[in-house]
Coordinates of C-alpha atoms and ligand atoms in Angstrom, one line a residue:
X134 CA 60.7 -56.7 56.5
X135 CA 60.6 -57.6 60.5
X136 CA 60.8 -55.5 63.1
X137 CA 64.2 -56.2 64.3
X138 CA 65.9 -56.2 60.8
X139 CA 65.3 -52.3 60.1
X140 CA 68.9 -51.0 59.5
X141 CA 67.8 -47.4 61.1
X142 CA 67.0 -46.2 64.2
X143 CA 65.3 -42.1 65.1
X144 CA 67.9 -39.5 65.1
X145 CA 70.5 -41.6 63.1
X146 CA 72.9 -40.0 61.1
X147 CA 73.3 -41.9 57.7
X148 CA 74.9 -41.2 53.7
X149 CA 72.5 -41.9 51.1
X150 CA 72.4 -41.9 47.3
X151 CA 69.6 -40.8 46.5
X152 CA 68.4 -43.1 43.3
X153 CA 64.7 -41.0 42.4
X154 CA 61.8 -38.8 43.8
X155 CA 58.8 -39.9 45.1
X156 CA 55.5 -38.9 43.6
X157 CA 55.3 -35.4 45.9
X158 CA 59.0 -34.8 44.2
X159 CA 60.9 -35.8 47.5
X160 CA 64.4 -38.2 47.3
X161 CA 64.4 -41.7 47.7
X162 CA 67.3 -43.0 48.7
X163 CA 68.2 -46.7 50.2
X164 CA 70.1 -47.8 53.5
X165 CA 71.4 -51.4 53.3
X166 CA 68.1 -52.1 51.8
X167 CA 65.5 -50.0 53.5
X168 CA 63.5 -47.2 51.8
X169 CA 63.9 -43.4 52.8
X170 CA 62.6 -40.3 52.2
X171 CA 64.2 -37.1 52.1
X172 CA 62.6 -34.4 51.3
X173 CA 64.5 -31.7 49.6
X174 CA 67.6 -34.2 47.9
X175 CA 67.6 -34.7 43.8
X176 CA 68.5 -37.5 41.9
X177 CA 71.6 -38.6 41.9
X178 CA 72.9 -36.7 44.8
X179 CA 74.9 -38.4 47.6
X180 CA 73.7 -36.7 50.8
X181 CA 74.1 -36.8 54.6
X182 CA 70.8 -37.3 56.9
X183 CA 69.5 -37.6 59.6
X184 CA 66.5 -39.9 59.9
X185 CA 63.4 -38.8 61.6
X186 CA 60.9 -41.4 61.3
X187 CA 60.6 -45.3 61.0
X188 CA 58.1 -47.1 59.9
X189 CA 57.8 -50.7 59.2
X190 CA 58.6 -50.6 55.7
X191 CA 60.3 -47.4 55.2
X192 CA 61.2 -44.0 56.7
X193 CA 61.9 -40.0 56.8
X194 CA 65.1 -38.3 56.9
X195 CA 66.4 -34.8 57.1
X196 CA 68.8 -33.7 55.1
X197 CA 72.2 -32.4 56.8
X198 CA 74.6 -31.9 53.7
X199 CA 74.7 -32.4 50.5
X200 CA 78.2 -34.5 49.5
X201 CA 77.5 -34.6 46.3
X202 CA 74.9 -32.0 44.7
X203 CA 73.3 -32.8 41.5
X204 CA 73.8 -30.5 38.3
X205 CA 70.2 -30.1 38.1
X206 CA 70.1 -28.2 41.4
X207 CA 69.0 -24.5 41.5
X208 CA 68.8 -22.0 44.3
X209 CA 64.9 -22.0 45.1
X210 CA 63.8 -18.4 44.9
X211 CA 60.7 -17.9 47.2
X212 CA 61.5 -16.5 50.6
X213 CA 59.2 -18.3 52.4
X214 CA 59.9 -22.1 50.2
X215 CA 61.2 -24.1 53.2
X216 CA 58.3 -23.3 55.5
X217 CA 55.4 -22.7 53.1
X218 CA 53.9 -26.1 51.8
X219 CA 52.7 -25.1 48.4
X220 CA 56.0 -26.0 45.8
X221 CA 57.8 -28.9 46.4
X222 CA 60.2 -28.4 43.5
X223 CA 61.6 -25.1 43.6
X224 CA 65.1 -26.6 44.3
X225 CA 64.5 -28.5 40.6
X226 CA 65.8 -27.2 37.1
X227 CA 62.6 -26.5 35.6
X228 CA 63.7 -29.2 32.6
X229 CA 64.5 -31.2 35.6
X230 CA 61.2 -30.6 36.7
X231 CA 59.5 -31.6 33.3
X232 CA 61.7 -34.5 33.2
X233 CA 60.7 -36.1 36.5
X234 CA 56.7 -35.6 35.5
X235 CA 57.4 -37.7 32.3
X236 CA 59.3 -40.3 34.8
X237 CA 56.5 -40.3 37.4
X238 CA 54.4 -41.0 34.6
X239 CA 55.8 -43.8 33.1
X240 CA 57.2 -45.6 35.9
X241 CA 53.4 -45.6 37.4
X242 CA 51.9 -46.7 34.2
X243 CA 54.5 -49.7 34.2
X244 CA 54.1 -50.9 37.7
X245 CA 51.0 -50.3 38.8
X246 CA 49.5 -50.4 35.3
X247 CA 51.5 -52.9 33.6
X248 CA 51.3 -50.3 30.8
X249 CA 54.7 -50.7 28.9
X250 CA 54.1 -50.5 25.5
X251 CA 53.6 -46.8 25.0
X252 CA 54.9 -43.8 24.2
X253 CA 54.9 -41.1 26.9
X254 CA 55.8 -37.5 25.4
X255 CA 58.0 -35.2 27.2
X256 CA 56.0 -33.3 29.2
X257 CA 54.6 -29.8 27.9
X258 CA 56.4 -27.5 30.1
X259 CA 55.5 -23.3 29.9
X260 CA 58.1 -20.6 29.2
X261 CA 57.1 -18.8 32.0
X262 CA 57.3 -21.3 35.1
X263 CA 56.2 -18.4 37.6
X264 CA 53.2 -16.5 38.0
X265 CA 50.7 -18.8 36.6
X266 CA 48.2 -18.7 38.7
X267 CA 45.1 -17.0 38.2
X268 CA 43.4 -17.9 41.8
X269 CA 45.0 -17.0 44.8
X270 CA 43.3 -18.2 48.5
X271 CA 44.8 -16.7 51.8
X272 CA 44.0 -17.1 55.1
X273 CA 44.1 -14.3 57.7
X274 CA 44.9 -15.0 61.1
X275 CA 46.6 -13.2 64.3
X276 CA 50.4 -13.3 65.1
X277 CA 51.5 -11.5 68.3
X278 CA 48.6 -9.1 68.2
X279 CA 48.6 -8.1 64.9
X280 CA 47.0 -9.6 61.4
X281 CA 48.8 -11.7 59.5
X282 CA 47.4 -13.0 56.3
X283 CA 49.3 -15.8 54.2
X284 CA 49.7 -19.5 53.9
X285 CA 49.4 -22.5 56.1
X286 CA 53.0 -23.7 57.7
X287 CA 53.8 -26.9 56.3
X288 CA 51.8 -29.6 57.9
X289 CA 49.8 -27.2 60.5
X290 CA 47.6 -24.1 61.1
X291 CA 50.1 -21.5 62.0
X292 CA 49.8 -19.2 59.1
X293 CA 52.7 -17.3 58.1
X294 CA 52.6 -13.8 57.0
X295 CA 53.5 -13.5 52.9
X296 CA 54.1 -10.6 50.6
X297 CA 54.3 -12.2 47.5
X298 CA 53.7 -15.8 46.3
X299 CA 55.5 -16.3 43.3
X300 CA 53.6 -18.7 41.6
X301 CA 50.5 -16.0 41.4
X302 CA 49.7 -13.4 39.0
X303 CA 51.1 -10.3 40.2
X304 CA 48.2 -8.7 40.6
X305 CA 46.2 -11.2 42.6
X306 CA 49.7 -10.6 45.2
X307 CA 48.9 -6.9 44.8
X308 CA 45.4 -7.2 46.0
X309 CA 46.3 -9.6 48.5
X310 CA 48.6 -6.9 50.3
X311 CA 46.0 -4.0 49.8
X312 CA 43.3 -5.6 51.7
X313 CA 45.7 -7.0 54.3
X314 CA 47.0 -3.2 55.0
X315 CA 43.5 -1.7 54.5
X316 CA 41.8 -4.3 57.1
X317 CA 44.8 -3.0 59.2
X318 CA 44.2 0.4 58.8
X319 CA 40.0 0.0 59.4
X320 CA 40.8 -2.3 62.8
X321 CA 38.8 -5.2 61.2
X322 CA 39.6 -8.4 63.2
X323 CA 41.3 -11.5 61.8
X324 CA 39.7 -14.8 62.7
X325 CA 40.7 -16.9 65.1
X326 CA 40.6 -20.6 64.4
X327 CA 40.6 -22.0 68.2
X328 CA 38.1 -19.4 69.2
X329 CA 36.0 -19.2 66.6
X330 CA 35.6 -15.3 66.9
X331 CA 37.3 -12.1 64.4
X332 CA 35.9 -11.2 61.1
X333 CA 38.5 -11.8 58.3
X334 CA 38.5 -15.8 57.3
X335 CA 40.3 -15.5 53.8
X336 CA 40.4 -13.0 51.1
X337 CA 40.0 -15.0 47.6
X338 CA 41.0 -13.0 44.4
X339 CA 40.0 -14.4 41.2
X340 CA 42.2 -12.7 37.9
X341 CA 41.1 -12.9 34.1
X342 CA 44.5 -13.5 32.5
X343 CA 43.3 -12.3 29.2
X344 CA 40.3 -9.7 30.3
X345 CA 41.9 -8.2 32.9
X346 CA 39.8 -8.4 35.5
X347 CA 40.0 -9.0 39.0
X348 CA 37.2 -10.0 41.8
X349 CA 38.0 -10.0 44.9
X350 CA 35.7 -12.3 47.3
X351 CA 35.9 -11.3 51.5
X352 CA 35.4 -14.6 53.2
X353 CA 33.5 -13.3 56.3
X354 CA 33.1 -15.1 59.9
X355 CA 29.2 -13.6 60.0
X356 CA 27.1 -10.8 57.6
X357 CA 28.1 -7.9 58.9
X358 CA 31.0 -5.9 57.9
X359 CA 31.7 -3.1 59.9
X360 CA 32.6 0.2 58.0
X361 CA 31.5 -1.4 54.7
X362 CA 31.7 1.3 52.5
X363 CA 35.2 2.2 53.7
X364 CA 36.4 -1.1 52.5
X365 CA 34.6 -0.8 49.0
X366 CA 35.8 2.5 48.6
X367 CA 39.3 1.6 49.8
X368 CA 39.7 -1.7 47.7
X369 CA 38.4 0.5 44.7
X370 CA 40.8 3.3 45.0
X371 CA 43.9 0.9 45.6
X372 CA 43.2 -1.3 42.7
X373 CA 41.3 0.4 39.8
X374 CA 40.9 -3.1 38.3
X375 CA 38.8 -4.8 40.4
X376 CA 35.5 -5.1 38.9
X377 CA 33.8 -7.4 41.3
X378 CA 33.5 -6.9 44.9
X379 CA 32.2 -10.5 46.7
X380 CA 31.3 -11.1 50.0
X381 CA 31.2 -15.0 51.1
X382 CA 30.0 -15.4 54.9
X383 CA 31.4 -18.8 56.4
X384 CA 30.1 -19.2 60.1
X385 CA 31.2 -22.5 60.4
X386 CA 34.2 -23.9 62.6
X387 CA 35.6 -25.8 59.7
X388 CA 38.4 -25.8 57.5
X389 CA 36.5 -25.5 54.1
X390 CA 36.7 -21.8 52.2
X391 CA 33.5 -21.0 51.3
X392 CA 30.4 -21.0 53.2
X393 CA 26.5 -20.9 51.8
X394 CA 26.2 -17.2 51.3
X395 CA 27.4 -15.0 48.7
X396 CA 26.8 -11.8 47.9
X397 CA 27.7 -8.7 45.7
X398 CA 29.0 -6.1 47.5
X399 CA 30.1 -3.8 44.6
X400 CA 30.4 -4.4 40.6
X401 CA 29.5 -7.6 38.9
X402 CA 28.7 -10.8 39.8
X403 CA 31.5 -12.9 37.5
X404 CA 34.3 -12.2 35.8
X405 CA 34.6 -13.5 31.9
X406 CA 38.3 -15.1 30.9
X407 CA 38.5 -16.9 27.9
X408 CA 40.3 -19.7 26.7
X409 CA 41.5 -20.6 22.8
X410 CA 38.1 -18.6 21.5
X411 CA 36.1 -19.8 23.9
X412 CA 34.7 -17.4 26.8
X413 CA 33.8 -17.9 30.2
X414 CA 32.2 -16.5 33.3
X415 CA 33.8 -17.4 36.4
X416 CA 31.9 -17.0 39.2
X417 CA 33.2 -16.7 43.4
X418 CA 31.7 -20.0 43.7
X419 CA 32.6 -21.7 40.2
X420 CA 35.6 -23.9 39.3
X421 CA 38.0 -22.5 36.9
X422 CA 41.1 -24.0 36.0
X423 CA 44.1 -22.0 37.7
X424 CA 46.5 -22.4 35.1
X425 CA 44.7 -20.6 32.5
X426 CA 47.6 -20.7 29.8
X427 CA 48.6 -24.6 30.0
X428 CA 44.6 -25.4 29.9
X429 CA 44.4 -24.2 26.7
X430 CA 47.7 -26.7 25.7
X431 CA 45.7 -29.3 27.8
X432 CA 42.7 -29.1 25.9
X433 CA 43.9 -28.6 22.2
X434 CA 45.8 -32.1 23.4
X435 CA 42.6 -33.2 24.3
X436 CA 40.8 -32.2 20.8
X437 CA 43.7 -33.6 18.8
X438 CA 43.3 -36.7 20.3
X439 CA 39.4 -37.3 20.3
X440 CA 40.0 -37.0 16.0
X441 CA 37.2 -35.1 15.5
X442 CA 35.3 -35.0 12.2
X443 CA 32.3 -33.0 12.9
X444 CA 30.1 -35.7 12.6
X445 CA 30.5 -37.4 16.4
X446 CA 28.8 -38.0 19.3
X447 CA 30.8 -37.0 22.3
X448 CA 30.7 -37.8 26.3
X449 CA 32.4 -35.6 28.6
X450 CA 32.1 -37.2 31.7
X451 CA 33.3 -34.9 35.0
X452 CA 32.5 -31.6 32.7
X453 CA 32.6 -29.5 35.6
X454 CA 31.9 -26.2 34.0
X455 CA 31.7 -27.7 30.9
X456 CA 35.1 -26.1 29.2
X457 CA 35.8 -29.2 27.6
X458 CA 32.7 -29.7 26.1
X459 CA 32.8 -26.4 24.8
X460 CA 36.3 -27.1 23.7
X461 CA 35.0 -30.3 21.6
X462 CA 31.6 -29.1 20.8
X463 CA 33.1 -26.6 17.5
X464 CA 34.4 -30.0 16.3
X465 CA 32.0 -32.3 17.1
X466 CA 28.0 -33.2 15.7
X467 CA 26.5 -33.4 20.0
X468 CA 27.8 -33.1 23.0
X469 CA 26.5 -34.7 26.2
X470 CA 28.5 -33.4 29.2
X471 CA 27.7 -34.8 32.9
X472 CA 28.8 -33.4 36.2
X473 CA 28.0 -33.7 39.9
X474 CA 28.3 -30.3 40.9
X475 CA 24.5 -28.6 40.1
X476 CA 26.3 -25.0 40.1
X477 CA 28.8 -26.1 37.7
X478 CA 26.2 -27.7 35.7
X479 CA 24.4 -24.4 35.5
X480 CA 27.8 -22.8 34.6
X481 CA 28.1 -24.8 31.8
X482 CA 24.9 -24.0 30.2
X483 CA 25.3 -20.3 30.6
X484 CA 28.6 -20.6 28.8
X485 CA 27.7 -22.9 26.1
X486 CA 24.4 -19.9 25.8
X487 CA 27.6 -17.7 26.0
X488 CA 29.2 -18.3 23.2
X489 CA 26.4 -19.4 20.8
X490 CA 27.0 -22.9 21.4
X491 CA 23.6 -25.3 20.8
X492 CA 24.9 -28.6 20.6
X493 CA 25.9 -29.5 23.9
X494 CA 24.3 -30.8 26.5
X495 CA 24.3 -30.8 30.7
X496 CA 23.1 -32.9 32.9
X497 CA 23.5 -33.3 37.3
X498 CA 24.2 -36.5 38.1
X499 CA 27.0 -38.4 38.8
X500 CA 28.8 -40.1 35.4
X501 CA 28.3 -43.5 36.8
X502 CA 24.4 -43.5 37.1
X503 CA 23.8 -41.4 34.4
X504 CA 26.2 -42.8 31.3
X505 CA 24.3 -46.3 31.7
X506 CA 21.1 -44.2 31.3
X507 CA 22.4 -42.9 28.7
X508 CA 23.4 -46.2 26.3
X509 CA 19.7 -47.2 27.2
X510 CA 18.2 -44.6 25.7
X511 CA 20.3 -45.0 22.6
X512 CA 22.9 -42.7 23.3
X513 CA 26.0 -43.8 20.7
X514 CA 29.0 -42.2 21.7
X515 CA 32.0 -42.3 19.1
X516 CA 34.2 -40.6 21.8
X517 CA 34.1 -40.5 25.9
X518 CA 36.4 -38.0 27.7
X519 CA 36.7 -38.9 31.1
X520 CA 38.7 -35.8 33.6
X521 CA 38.3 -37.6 37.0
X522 CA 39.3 -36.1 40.3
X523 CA 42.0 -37.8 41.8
X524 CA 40.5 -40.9 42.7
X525 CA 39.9 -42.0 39.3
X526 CA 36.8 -43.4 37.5
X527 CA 34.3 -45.9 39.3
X528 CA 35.3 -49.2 38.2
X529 CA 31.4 -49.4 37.2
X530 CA 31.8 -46.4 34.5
X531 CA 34.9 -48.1 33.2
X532 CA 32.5 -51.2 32.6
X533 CA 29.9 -48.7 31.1
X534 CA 32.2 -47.7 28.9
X535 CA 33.6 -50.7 27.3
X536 CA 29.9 -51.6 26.9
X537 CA 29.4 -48.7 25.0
X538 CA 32.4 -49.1 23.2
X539 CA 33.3 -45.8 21.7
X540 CA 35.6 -45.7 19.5
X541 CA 38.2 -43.0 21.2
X542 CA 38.7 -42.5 24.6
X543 CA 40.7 -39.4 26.0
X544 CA 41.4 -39.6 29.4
X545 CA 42.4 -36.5 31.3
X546 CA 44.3 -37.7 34.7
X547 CA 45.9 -35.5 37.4
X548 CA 46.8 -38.5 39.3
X549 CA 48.9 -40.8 37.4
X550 CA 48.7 -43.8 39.5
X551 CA 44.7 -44.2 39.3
X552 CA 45.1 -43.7 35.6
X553 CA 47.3 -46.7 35.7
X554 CA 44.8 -48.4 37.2
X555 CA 42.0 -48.0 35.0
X556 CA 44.2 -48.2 31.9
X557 CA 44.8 -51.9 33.0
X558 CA 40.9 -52.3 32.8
X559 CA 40.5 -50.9 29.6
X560 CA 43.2 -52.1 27.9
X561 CA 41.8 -55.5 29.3
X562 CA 38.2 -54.9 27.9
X563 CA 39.8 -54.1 24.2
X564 CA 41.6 -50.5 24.6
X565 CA 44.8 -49.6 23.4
X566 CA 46.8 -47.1 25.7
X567 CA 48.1 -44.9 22.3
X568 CA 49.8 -41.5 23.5
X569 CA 50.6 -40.1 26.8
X570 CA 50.9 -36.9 27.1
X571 CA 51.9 -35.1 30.1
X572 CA 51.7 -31.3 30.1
X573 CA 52.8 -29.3 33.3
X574 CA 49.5 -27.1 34.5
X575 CA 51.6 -26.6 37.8
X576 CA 55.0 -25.9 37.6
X577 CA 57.6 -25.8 40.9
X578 CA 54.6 -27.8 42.3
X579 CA 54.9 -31.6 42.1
X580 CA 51.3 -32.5 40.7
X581 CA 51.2 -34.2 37.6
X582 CA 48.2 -33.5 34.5
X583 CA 48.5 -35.7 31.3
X584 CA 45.9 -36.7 28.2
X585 CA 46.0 -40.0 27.3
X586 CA 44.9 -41.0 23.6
X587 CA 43.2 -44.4 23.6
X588 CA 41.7 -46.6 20.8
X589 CA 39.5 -49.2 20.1
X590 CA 41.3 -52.5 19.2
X591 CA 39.2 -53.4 16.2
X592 CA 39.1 -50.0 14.6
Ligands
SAH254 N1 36.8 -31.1 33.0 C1 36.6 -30.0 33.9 C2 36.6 -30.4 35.4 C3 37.5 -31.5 35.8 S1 37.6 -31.6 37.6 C4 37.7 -29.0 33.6 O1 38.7 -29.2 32.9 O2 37.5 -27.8 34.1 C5 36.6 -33.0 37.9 C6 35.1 -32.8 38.0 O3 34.5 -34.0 38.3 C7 34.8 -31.8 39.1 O4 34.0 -30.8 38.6 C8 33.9 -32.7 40.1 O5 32.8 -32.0 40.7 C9 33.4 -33.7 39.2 N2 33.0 -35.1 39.7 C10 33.5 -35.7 40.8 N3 33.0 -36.9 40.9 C11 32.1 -37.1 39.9 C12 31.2 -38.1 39.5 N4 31.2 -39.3 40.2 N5 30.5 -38.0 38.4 C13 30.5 -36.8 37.7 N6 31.3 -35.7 38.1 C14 32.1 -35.9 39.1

């Protein structure tokens, strides 16, 4: 479209029907032909809005009013929803929710996958939308003087002060407000972004959904707490659960969590969870699903559509700590499992070791340059899991992977548009796209999780 034929200008006031949502769950609605997007309207709805951004091909608006509200429209319940960037879809019916996932899914498949001939499921949804989470990350910061510890404003740094996040276990809220009032009460100072100086960067708590038990990891700006033992004690006496004390110190000016350091201030060094039979040590620094009830639906999906006998040789490429290995292994004759994170890679050996598991195998490297390694030295694999961050798979360890022409692939996306994209290049190399299914891993939030069953032609 050129320049002088966009219909809108900033600050316009227009009606829109809004016809879908986009792929972070806001409306899309078209006037006289040109694409906006509202964030906040539903599907279906007839709204007024006021447009805040052009761009060449599309543009933002604010919604004013809804005309017209759809009947899948609920009060959001969080407090904080409109200024906090975590859930996009608290506004949603949660079957409205599950609905649009399965949508997302399909229209992507179709257009940018050209993957039409396929079943997608209804997506697994939980019976308890709320409180799912067992990881909750704040930062602490300083509002008018005082510490303030809570979440990013949407689309900046100013962090707003929370109480309770409703999509976290209750208990990792509870310990959240403890060591914000505790910090308080010992004077410890929040950190300050611009300046660089203040103690407190981010208080981490980690809770084992079906142990119990609660770490709780002090991200500090340098090594020394002051009044250290006041803090242990304090923590310990507040929450009786906490069996892990961690300190992480992060000097660096930079955005990321965690810096090199970690340390045991009181208690253990992990905290074990377990999912289906399987259990695990989660460590401050190790990757654990968050959604430790829809994993375990994720993975049995998984299982269920690798067909195992117990005679097969399986691949689990991006094993991280190796919980889908494990998952298979009970099932399967060997698994290989290959991940590019060295900690997670010792994670996943201590947890096969764990739980008495001797038939999988871990190896550091990246799944591109070691699964051609691999089919050179003989490796047969009857089934390949691939669970890719968002990106997707190399198109190289696509090629791999037809070459070594398993029968089964399960792929485990939580981006359905690159999945689209490399089920177009296996289904041209001789794959058949057979099931999708999307499960919801994180409800009132618009990201997507789904397994994908996929065959071998000629089998
Ligand atoms: N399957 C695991 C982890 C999935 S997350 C689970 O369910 O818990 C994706 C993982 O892929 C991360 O651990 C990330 O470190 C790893 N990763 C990213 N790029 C990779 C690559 N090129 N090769 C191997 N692993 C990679």
């Amino acid at each position: 479209m050129v320049q002088e034929m966009i219909p809108v200008v900033k600050n316009m006031e227009v009606e829109l029907l809004i016809e879908n949502l986009g792929h972070e769950g806001e409306g899309v609605g078209r006037y006289q032909g040109f694409t906006l997007f509202v964030p906040g309207a539903l599907a279906g709805e007839r709204i007024r809005a006021k447009v805040v951004k052009v761009k060449k091909n599309y543009g933002y608006a604010k919604l004013l009013e809804l005309l017209a509200p759809s009947s899948d429209r609920v009060p959001p319940p969080c407090p904080i929803y409109k200024r906090c960037g975590g859930c996009s879809l608290q506004h949603l019916s949660y079957e409205g929710q599950l609905r649009f996932k399965q949508q997302l899914v399909t229209e992507n498949l179709a257009r940018i996958g050209k993957v039409t001939d396929v079943k997608v499921l209804p997506t697994l949804g939980v019976k308890e939308p709320w409180r799912y989470r067992n990881k909750v990350q704040v930062p602490f910061g300083e509002h008018e003087g005082g510490l303030v510890g809570g979440f990013y404003a949407k689309g900046s740094h100013t962090i707003i002060d929370m109480d309770s996040c409703l999509i976290q276990h209750e208990q990792g809220d509870e310990v959240v407000r403890a060591v914000k009032a505790i910090a308080k009460r010992l004077g410890i100072a929040p950190y300050n972004e611009e300046t660089g100086k203040g103690l407190l960067r981010h208080v981490v708590v980690k809770v084992g959904f079906h142990t119990g038990q609660l770490m709780v990891v002090l991200i500090t700006n340098g090594e020394k707490i002051p009044r250290q033992d006041e803090w242990i004690r304090e923590i310990r006496r507040e929450i009786p659960s906490v069996s892990s004390i961690i300190q992480n110190v992060n000097s660096k000016r930079t955005n990321v969590i965690f810096g090199d350091k970690t340390k045991t201030l009181w208690g253990e060094d992990v905290i074990y969870d377990t999912i289906g039979e399987l259990t695990f040590a989660i460590s401050a620094r190790s990757f654990f699903q968050v959604n430790p009830v829809q994993t375990e639906v994720l993975y049995n999906k998984a299982l269920e559509y690798a067909g195992l006998t117990g005679t097969e040789t399986v691949i689990d490429a991006y094993c991280g700590i190796g919980t889908i290995s494990l998952f298979l292994a009970k099932k399967a004759k060997k698994v290989y499992g290959v991940e590019i994170v060295p900690e997670a890679i010792e994670d996943a050996r201590r947890n096969a070791a764990l739980n008495g598991i001797d038939n999988a195998e871990f190896v550091v490297g990246t799944a591109e340059e070691v699964m051609p390694r691999w089919a050179k030295e003989g490796i047969k694999a009857d089934v390949i899991v691939v669970d890719p961050p968002r990106k997707g798979c190399e198109e190289s360890l696509l090629q791999t992977m037809l070459e070594m022409k398993p029968k089964r692939i399960v792929y485990v996306s939580c981006n359905p548009s690159t999945l689209a994209r490399d089920l177009r290049i296996l289904e041209d190399g001789g794959y058949k796209t057979v099931e999708v299914q999307p499960v919801d891993m994180f409800p009132q939030t618009s990201h997507v999780e789904c397994v994908i069953g996929i065959q071998r032609i000629d089998t």
